[in-house]
Tab-separated table of N, CA, C and O in Angstrom:
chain	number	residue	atom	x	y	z
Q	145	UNK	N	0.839	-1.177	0.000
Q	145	UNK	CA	0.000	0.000	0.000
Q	145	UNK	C	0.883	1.239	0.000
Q	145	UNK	O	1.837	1.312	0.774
Q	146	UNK	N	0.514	2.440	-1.051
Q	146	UNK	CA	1.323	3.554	-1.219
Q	146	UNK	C	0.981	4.093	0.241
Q	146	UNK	O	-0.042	3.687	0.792
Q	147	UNK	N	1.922	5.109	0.948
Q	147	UNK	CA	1.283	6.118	1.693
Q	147	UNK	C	2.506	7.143	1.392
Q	147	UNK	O	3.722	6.988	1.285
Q	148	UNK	N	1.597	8.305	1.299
Q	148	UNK	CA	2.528	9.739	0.841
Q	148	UNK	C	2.129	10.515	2.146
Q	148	UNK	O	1.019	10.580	2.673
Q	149	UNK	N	3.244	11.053	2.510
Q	149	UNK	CA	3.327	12.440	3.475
Q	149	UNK	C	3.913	13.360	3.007
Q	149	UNK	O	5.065	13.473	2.587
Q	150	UNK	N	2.800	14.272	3.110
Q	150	UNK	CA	3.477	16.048	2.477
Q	150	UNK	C	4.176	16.702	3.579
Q	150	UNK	O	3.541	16.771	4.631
Q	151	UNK	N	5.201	17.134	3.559
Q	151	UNK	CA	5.722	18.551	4.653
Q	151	UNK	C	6.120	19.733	4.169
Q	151	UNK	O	6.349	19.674	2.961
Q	152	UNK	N	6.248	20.531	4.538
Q	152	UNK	CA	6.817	22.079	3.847
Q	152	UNK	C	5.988	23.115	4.061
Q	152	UNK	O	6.440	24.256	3.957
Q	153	UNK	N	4.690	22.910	4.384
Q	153	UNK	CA	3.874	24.240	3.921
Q	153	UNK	C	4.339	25.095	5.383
Q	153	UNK	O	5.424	25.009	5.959
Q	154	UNK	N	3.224	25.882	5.744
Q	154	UNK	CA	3.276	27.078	6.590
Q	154	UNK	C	3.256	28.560	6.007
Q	154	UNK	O	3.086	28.705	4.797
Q	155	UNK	N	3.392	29.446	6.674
Q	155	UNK	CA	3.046	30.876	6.570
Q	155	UNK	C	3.931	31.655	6.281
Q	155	UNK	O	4.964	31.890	6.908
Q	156	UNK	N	3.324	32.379	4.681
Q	156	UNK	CA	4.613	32.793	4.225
Q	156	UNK	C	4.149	34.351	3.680
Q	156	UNK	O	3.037	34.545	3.190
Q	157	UNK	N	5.055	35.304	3.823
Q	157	UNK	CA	3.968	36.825	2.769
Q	157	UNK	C	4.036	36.601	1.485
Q	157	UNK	O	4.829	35.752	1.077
Q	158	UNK	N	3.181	37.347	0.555
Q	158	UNK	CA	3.280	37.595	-0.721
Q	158	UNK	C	4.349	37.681	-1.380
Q	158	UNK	O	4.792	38.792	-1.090
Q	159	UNK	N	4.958	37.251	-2.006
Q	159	UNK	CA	6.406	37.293	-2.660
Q	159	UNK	C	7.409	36.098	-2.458
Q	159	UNK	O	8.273	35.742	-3.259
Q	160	UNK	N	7.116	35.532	-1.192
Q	160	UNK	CA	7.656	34.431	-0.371
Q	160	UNK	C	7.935	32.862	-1.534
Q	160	UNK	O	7.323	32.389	-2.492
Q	161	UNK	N	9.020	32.546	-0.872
Q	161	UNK	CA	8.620	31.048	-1.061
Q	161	UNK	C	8.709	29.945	-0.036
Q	161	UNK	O	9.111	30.013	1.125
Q	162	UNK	N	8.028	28.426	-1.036
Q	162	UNK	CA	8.425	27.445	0.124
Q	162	UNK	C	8.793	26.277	-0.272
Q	162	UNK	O	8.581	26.151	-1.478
Q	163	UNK	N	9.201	25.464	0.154
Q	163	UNK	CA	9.554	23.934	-0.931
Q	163	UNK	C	8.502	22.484	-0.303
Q	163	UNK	O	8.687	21.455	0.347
Q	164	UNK	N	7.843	22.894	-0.690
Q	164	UNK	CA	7.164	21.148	-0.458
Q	164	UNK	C	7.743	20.254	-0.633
Q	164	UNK	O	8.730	20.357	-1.362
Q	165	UNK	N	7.321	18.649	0.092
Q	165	UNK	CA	7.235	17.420	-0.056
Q	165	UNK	C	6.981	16.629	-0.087
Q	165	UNK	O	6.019	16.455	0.660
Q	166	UNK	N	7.456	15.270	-0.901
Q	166	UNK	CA	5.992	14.458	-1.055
Q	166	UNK	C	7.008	13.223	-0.571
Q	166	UNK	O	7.981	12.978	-1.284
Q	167	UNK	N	6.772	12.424	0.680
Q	167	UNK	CA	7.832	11.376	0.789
Q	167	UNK	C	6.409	10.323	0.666
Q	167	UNK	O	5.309	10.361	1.216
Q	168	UNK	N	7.087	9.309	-0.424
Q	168	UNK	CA	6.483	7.839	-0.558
Q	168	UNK	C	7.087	6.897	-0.012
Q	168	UNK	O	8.298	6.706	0.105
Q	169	UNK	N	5.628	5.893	0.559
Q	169	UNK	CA	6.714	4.356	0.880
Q	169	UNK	C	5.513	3.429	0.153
Q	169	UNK	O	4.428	3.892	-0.199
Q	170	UNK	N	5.838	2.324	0.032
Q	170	UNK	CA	5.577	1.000	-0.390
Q	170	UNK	C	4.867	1.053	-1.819
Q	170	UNK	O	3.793	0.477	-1.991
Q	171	UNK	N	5.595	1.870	-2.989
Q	171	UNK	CA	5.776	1.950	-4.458
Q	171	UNK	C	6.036	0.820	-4.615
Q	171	UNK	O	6.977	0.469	-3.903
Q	172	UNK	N	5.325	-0.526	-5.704
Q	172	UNK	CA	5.588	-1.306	-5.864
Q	172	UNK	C	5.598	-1.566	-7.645
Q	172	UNK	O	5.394	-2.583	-8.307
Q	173	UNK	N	5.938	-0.134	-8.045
Q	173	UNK	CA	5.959	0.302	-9.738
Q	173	UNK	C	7.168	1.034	-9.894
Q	173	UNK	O	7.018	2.020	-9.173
Q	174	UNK	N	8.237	1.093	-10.415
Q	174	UNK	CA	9.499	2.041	-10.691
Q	174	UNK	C	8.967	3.175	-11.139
Q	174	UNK	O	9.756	4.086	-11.392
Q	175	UNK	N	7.691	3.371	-11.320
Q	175	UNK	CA	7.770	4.362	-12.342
Q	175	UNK	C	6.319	5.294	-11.731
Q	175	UNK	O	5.460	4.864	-12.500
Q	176	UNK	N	5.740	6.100	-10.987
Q	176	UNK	CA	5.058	6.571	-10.484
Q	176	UNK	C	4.632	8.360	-11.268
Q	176	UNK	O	5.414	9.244	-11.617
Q	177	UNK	N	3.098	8.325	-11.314
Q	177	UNK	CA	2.424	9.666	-11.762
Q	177	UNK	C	2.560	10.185	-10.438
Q	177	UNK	O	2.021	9.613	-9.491
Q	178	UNK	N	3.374	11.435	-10.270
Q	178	UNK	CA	3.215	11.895	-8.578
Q	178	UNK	C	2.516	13.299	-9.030
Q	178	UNK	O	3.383	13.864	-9.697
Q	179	UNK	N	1.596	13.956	-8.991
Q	179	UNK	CA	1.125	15.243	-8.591
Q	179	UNK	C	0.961	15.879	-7.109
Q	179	UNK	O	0.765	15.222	-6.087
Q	180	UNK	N	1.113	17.663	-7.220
Q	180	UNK	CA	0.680	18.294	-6.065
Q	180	UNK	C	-0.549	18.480	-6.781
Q	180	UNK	O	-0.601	18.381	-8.007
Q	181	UNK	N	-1.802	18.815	-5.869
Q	181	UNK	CA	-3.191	19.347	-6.108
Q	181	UNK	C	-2.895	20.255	-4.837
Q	181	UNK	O	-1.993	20.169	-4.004
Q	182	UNK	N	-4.345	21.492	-5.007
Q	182	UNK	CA	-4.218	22.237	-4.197
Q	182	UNK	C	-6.062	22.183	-4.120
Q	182	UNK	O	-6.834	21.946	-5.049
Q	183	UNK	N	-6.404	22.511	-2.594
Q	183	UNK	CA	-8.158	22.827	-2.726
Q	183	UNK	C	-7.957	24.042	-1.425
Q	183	UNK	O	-7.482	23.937	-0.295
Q	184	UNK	N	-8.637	25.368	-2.276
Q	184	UNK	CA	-9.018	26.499	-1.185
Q	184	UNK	C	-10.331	25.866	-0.456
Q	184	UNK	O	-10.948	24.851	-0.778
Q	185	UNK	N	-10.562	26.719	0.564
Q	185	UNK	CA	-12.174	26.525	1.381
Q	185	UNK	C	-13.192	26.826	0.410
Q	185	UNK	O	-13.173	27.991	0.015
Q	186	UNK	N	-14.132	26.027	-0.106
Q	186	UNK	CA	-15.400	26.405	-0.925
Q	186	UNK	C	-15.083	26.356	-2.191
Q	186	UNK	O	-15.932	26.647	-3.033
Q	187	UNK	N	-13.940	26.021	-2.515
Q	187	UNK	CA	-13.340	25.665	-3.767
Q	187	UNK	C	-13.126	24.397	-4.511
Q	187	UNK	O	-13.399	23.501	-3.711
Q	188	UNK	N	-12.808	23.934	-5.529
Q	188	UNK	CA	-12.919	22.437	-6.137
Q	188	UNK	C	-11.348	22.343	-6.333
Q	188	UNK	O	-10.780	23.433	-6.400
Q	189	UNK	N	-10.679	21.380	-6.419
Q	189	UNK	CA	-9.446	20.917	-5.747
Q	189	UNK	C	-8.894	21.018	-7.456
Q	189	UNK	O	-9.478	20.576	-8.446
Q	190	UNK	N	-7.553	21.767	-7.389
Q	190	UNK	CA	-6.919	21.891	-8.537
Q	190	UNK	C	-5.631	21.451	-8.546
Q	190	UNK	O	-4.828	21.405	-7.614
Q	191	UNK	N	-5.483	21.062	-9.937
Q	191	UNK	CA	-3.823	20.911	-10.395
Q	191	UNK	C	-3.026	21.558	-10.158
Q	191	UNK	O	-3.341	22.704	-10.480
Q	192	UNK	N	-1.692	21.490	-9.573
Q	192	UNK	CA	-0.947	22.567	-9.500
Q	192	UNK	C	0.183	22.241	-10.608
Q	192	UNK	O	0.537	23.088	-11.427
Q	193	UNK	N	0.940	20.384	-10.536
Q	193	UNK	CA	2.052	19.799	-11.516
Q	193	UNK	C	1.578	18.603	-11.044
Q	193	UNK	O	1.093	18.118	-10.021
Q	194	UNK	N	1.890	18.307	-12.148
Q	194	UNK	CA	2.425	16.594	-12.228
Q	194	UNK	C	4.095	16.145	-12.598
Q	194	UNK	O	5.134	16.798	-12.694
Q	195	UNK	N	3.847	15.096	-12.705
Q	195	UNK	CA	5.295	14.409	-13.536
Q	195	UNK	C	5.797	13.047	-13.130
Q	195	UNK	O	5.993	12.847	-11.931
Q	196	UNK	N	6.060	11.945	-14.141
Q	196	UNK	CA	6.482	10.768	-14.051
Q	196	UNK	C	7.782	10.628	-13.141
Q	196	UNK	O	8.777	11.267	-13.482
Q	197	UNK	N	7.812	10.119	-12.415
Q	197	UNK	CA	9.268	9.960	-11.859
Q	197	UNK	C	10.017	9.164	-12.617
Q	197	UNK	O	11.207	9.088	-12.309
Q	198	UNK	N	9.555	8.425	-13.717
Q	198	UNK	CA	10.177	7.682	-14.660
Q	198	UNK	C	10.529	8.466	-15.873
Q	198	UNK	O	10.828	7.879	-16.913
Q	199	UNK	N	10.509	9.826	-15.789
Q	199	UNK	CA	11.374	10.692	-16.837
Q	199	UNK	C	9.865	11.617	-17.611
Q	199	UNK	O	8.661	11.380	-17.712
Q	200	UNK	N	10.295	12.132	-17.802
Q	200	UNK	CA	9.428	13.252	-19.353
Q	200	UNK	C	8.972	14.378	-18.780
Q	200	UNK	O	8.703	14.554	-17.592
Q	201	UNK	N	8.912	14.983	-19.499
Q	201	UNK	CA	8.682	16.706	-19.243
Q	201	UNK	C	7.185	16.932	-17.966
Q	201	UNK	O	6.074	16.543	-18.327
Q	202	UNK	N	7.366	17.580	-16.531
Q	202	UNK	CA	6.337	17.549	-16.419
Q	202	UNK	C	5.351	18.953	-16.506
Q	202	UNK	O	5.701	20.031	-16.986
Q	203	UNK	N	4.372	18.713	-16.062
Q	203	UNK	CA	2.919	19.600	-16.212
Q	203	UNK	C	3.184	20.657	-15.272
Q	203	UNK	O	4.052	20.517	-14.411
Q	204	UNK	N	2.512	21.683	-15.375
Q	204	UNK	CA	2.490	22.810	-14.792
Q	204	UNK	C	0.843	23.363	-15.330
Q	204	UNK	O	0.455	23.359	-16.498
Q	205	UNK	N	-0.116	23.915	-13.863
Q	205	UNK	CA	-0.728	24.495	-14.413
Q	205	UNK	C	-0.702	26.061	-14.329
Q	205	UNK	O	0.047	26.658	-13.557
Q	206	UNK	N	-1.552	26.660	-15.157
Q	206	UNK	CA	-0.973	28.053	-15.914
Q	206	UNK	C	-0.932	29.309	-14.386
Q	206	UNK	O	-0.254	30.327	-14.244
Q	207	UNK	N	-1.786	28.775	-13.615
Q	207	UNK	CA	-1.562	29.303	-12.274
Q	207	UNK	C	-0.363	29.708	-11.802
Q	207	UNK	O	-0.167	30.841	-11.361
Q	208	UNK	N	0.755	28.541	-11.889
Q	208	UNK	CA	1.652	28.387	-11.652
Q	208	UNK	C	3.045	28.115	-12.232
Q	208	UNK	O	4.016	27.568	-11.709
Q	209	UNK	N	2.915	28.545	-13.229
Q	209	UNK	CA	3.993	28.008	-14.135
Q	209	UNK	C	5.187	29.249	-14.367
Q	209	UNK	O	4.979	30.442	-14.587
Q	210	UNK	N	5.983	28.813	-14.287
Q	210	UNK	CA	7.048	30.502	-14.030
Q	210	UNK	C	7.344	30.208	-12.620
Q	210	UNK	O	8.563	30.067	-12.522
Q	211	UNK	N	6.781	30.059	-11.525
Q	211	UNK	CA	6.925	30.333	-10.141
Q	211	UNK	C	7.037	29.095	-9.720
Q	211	UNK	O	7.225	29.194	-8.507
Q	212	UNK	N	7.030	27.795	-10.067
Q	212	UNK	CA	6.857	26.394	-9.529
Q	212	UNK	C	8.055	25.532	-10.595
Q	212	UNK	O	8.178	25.571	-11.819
Q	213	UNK	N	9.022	24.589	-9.287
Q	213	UNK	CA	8.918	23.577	-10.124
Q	213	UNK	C	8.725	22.326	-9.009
Q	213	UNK	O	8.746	22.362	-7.779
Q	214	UNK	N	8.521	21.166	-9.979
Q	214	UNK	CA	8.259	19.713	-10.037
Q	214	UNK	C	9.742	18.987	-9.780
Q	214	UNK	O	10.721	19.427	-10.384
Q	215	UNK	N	9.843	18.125	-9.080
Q	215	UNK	CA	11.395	17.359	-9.237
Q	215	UNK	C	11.140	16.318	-8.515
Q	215	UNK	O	10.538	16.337	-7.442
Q	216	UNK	N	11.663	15.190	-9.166
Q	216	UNK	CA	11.717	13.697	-8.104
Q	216	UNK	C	13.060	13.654	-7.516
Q	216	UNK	O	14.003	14.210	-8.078
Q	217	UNK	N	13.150	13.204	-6.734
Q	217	UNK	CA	14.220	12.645	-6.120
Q	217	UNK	C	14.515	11.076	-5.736
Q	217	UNK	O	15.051	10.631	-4.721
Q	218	UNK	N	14.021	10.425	-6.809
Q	218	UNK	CA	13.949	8.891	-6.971
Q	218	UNK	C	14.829	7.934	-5.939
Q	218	UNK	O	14.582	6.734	-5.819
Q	219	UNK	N	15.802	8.555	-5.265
Q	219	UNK	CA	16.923	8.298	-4.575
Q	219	UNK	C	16.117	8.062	-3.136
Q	219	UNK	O	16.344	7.083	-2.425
Q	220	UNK	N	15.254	8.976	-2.842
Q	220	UNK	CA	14.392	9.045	-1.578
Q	220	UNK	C	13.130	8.823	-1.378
Q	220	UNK	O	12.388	9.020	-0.416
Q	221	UNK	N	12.942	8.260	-2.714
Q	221	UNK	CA	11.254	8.468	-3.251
Q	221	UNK	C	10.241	9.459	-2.888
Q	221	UNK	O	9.103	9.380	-2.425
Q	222	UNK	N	11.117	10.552	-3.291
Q	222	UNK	CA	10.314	12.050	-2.651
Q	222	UNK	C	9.834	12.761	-4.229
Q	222	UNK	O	10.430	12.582	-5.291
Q	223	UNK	N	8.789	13.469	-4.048
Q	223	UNK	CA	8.863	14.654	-5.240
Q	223	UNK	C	8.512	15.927	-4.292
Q	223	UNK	O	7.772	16.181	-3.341
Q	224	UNK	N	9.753	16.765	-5.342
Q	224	UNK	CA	9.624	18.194	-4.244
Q	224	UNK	C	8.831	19.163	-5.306
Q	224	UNK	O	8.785	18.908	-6.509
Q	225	UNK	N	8.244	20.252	-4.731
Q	225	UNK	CA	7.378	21.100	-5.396
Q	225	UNK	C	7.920	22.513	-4.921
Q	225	UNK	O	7.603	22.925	-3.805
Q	226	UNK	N	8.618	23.152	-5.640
Q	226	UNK	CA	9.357	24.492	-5.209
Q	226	UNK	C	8.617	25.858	-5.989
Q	226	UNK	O	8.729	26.315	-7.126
Q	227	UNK	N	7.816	26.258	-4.793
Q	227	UNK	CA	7.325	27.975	-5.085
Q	227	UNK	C	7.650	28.688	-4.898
Q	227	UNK	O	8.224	28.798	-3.815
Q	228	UNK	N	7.562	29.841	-5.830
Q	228	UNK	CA	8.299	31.031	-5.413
Q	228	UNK	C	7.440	32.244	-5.814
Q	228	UNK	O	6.696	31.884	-6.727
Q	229	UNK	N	7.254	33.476	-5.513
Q	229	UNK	CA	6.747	34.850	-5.615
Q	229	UNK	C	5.160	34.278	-5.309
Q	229	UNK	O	4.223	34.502	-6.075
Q	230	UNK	N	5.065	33.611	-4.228
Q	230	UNK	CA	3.884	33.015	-3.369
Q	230	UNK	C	2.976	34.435	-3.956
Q	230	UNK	O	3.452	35.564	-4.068
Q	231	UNK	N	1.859	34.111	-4.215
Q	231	UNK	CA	0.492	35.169	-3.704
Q	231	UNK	C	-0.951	34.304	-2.687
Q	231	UNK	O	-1.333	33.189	-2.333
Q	232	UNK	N	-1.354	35.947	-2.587
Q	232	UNK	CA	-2.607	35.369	-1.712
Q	232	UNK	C	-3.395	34.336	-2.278
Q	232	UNK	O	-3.809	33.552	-1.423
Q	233	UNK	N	-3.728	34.086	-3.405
Q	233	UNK	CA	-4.420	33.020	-3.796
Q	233	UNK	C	-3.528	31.937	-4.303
Q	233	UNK	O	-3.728	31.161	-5.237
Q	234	UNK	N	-2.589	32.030	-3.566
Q	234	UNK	CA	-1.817	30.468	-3.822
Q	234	UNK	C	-2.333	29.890	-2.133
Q	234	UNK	O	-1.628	28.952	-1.760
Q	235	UNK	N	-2.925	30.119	-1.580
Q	235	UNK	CA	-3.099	29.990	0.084
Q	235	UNK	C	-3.984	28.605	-0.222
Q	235	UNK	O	-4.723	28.805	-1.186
Q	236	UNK	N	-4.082	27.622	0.179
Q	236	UNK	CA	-4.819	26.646	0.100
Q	236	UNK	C	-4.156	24.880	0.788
Q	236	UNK	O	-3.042	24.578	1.216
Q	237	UNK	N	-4.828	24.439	0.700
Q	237	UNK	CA	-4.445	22.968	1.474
Q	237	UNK	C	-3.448	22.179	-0.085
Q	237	UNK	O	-4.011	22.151	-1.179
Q	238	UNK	N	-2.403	21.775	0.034
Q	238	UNK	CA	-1.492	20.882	-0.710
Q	238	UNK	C	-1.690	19.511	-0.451
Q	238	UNK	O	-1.127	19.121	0.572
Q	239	UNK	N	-2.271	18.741	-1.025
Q	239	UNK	CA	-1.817	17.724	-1.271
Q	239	UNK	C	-1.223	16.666	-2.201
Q	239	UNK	O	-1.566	16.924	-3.354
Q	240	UNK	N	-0.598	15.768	-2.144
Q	240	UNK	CA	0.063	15.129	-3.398
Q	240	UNK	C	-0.620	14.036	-3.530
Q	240	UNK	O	-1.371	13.694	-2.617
Q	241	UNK	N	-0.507	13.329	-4.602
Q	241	UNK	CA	-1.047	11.947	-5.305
Q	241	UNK	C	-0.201	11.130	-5.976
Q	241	UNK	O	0.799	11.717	-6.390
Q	242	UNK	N	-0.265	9.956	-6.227
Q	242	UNK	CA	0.259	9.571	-6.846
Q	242	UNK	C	-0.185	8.044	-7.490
Q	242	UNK	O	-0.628	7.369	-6.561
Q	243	UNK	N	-0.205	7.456	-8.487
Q	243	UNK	CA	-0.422	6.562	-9.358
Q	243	UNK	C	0.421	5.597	-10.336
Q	243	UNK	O	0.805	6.244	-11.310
Q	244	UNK	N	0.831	4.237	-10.376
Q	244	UNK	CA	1.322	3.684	-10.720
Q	244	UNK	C	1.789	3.843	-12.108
Q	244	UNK	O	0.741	4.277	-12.586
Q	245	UNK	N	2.670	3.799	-13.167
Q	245	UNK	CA	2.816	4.084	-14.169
Q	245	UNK	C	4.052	3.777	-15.225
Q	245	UNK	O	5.063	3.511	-14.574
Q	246	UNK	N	4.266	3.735	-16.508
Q	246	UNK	CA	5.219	3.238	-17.119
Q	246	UNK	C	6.513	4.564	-17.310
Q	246	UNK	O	6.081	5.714	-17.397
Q	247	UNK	N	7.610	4.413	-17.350
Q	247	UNK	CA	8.498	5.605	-17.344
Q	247	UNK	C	8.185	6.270	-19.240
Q	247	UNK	O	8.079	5.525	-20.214
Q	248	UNK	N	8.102	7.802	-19.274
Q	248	UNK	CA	8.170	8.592	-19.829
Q	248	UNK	C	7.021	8.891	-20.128
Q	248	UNK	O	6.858	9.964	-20.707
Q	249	UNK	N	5.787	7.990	-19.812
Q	249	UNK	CA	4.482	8.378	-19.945
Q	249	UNK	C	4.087	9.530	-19.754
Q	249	UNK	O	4.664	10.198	-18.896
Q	250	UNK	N	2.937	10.121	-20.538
Q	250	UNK	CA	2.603	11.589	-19.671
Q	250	UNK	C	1.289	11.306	-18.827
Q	250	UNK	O	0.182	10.824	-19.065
Q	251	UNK	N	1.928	11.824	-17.752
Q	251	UNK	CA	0.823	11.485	-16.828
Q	251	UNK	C	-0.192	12.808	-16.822
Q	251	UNK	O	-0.163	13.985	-17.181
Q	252	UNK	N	-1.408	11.559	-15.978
Q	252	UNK	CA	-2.912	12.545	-16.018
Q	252	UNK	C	-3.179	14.034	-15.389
Q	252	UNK	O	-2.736	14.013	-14.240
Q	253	UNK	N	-3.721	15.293	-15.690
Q	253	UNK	CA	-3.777	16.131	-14.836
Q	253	UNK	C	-5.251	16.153	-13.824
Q	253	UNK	O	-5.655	17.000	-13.028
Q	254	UNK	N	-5.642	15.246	-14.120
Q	254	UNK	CA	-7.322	15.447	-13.442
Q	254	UNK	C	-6.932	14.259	-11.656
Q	254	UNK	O	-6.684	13.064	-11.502
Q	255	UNK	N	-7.060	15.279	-10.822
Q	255	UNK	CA	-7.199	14.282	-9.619
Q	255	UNK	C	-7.700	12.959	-9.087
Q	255	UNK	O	-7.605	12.445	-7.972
Q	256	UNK	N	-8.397	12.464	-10.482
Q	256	UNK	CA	-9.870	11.377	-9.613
Q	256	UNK	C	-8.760	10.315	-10.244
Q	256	UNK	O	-9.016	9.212	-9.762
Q	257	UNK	N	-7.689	10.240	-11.088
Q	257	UNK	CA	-6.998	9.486	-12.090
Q	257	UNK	C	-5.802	9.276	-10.730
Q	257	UNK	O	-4.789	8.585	-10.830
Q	258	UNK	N	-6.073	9.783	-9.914
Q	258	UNK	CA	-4.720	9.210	-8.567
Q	258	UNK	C	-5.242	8.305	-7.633
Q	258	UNK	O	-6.320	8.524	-7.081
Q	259	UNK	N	-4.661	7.445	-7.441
Q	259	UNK	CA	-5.018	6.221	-6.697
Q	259	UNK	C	-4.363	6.598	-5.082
Q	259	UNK	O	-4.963	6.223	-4.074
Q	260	UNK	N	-3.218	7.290	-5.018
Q	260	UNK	CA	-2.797	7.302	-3.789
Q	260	UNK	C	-2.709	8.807	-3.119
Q	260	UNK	O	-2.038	9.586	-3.795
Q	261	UNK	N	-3.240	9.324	-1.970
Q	261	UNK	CA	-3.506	10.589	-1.483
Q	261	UNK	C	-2.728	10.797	0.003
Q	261	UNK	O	-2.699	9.978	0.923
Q	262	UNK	N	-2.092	12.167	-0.037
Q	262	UNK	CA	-1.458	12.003	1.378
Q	262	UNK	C	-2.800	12.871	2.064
Q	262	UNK	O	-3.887	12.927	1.487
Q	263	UNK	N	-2.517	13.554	3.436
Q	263	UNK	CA	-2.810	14.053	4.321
Q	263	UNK	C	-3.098	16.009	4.212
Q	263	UNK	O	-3.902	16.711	4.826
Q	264	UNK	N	-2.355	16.269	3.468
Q	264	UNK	CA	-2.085	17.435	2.939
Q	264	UNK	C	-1.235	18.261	4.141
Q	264	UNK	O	-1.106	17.880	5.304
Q	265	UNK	N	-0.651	19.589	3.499
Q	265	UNK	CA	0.048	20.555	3.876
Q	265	UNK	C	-0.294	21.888	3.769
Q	265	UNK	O	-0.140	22.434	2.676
Q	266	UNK	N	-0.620	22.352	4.468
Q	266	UNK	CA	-1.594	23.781	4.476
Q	266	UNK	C	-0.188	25.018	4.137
Q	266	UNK	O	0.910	25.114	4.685
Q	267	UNK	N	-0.758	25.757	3.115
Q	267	UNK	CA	-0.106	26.730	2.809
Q	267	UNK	C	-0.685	28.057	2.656
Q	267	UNK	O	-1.471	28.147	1.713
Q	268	UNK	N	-0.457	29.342	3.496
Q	268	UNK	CA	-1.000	30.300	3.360
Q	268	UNK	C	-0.193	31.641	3.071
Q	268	UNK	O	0.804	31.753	3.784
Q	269	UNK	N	-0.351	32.382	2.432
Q	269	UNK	CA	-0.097	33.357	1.967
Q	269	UNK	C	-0.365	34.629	1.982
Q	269	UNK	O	-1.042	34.919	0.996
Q	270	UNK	N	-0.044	35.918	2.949
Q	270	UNK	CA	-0.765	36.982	3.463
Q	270	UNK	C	-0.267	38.312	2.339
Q	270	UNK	O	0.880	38.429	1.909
Q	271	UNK	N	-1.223	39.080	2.065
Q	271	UNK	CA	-1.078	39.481	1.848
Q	271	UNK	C	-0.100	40.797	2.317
Q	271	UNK	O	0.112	41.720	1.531
């Protein structure tokens, strides 16, 4: 059974950054779809990146793209998620996913397509 734990978030001002994490255990696929999603209060839970840990370019959504990256660290079975020039509406609950998969595949951006969910990491952003 996958289980992912996110750490990194906390309270940061506008401009700020922070580095998330996604540590996995009991991957029983070399090759894993890992996404961050993000859901505000009263909001529907969005993409932030994806990306194969088995190689290929990953996803970024347009929210975030410029200010974020995606990176595995296959060595630790972590994927880190690095933000930067934080704004107030980046403030929302983080969590990661992840899904079994073949290396270089492009993996899915829609959340319901992840089989494995951590706990999330609350990230807020003051103006």
């Amino acid at each position: 059974q996958v289980q992912l734990v996110e750490s990194g978030g906390g309270s940061v001002e506008a401009g700020g950054s922070l580095t998330l994490s996604c540590a996995a255990t009991g991957y029983t696929y070399n090759s894993n779809c890992v996404g961050w999603f993000r859901q505000a209060p009263g909001a529907e839970r969005e993409t932030v990146a994806v990306i194969n840990t088995g190689g290929g370019l990953p996803y970024y959504a347009d929210s975030v793209k410029g200010r974020s990256t995606i990176s595995p660290d296959n060595a630790n079975n972590t994927v880190i998620l690095q933000m930067s020039s934080l704004k107030p509406e980046d403030t929302a609950m983080y969590y990661c996913a992840a899904v079994p998969t073949v290396a270089m595949v492009i993996c899915s951006r829609h959340p319901y397509e992840y089989t494995s969910w951590g706990q999330g990491t609350q990230v807020t952003v003051a103006s």
